[in-house]
């Protein structure tokens, strides 16, 4: 229990819709940080969750014809699944509809009221429901929401409400901000808060609403619902048991070390939130970091922009580690940056397949060739060794320094500099020449240093790409040696046990290229296409299987195969795999449901000719009639490509 603690939080997401890659960005960053701190020995608490109340969610549920609870329940299941897919190692997931949260928020509200921070009055002003924000007449931008990314219509609100006396704490907050330069990061956001909001003077904040029901009622005045931002911000302490029977977590972990948020919610987190905390007599978070946005074609992302930003599809195509790497590496944390699949594929090819992949593969291949796969004992030092060792020993503290400033991209770039150095070491030492010259002592040292460097890289990769290091341990033969995976094991160069047997395996990141349709295609490399081991046993099995699987021509003739032209394509609501298509079979129209949504965008399909099984028994999928089947080829690695004819033939043509 005497370990240093580290509490990190993400914003809690609105479950009004499925999340996109922009939301995943915040969470992946928080996860990398949490994992990094765990690696360096901290007792970490990592909190995420969902912000489920408010008018926005109530309306979305209504539009979907659902009860709000039922509506959010489904999306929350999806979100938790997404975090699992992205290897998000949260310690707690708070939902604002949970009893533990609601109870705490009600107690907190009562406390504010009893100590005179909250008073009842009448609110007259404007409300932006998409932003769940109150605005004064003066703040509006030509009558619309002044948030530059919103600019949607606002609604006039005139209702009896409770107000929080913000002005009472404004001076203290300003002082805190000035005295703690680390509190709001990056510094530009701090300046904005101070000059745009604090200096002009804070107005009291309306903290209850009466015109809708979906929220936490004010306990002593049930007609009032607690303002969703007060409800939401409190999650960071209600999840630690604030005002509950057991608040030991609060004492252990509060104040938070880092609260990660996007830039558009900095105001809530650096003005309202600290003021609420001051009113509760709790210390303020040590750092609130407002990161930039991931943009799509220079504009803000939204779910309506389609598949390219669906994190599930991206993980399916590239793997969680490649997506995580891209998010953390591509854009300096804090700044806005553009998201594109092409850039992701480039990172994957250059950084992961080439730099990292080559270092591992070359090392393994040479160990195989020169030492039959057994790591030799170093025997003769030489020029170049010291540089490599020095860099390896300096790397952990360099990374730690950058991570403490949340500079994920710079930290990864340091790690990659080391990878580049190790690759250069191979080129300069030219182990193949040492082998040819019979210089076995020097060869042993070079190969040993390389495998030790690979180990060090894998240890430091863990926070960023949690799936890859175990694959590397496996191949360099230290999967069963957890002591060699730790931060402490980096304090010395030379921990790798000589005599270890390596086991070269699958290529970590096969190179990809983006096909004309925007779908990634695996590039053929010698390594990817390595034939299966050609043993007598496998040959016999294959022969046997072949005999059992042969069909007669009559069997084939029973299948009515046609060329069909896709007329329309649309997603099937509630699934991310299925598309509903209408097919032209030359005068006859068919409706089918096909499991290709993760491989093709609906808008890219109409007009394409595909091979089609026309005499399949109709079935209902998700309640939709499906009369036939499109044929597609799978590459065994998860990619699916529709089949078609080599030349133009009219729809309905028979395939024989
Ligand atoms: N529910 C509030 C937060 C309450 S915290 C007490 C909320 N939710 S949100 O779902 O709209 O956004 C959550 C986070 O996702 C925000 O930090 C936001 O900045 C981030 N992102 C949403 N789209 C994003 C990008 N395109 N790029 C980067 N981050 C983005 O606000």
XYZ file of C-alpha atoms in Angstrom, residues 68 100 157 168 176 205 247 258 274 287 295 344 359 374 452 554 642:
17
model
C -33.832 6.322 -22.231
C -23.792 4.661 -6.400
C -35.482 28.740 -21.380
C -17.819 33.333 -4.681
C -4.806 28.596 -8.108
C -24.418 28.876 -12.989
C -14.778 6.294 0.651
C -4.253 13.622 -14.814
C -12.566 23.071 -9.651
C -3.403 18.363 -14.154
C -10.263 15.824 -37.776
C -2.566 4.827 -40.915
C 14.647 -5.488 -36.569
C 20.147 -20.410 -29.712
C 18.740 -7.774 -25.985
C -24.270 -33.094 -60.944
C -16.631 -9.738 -53.879
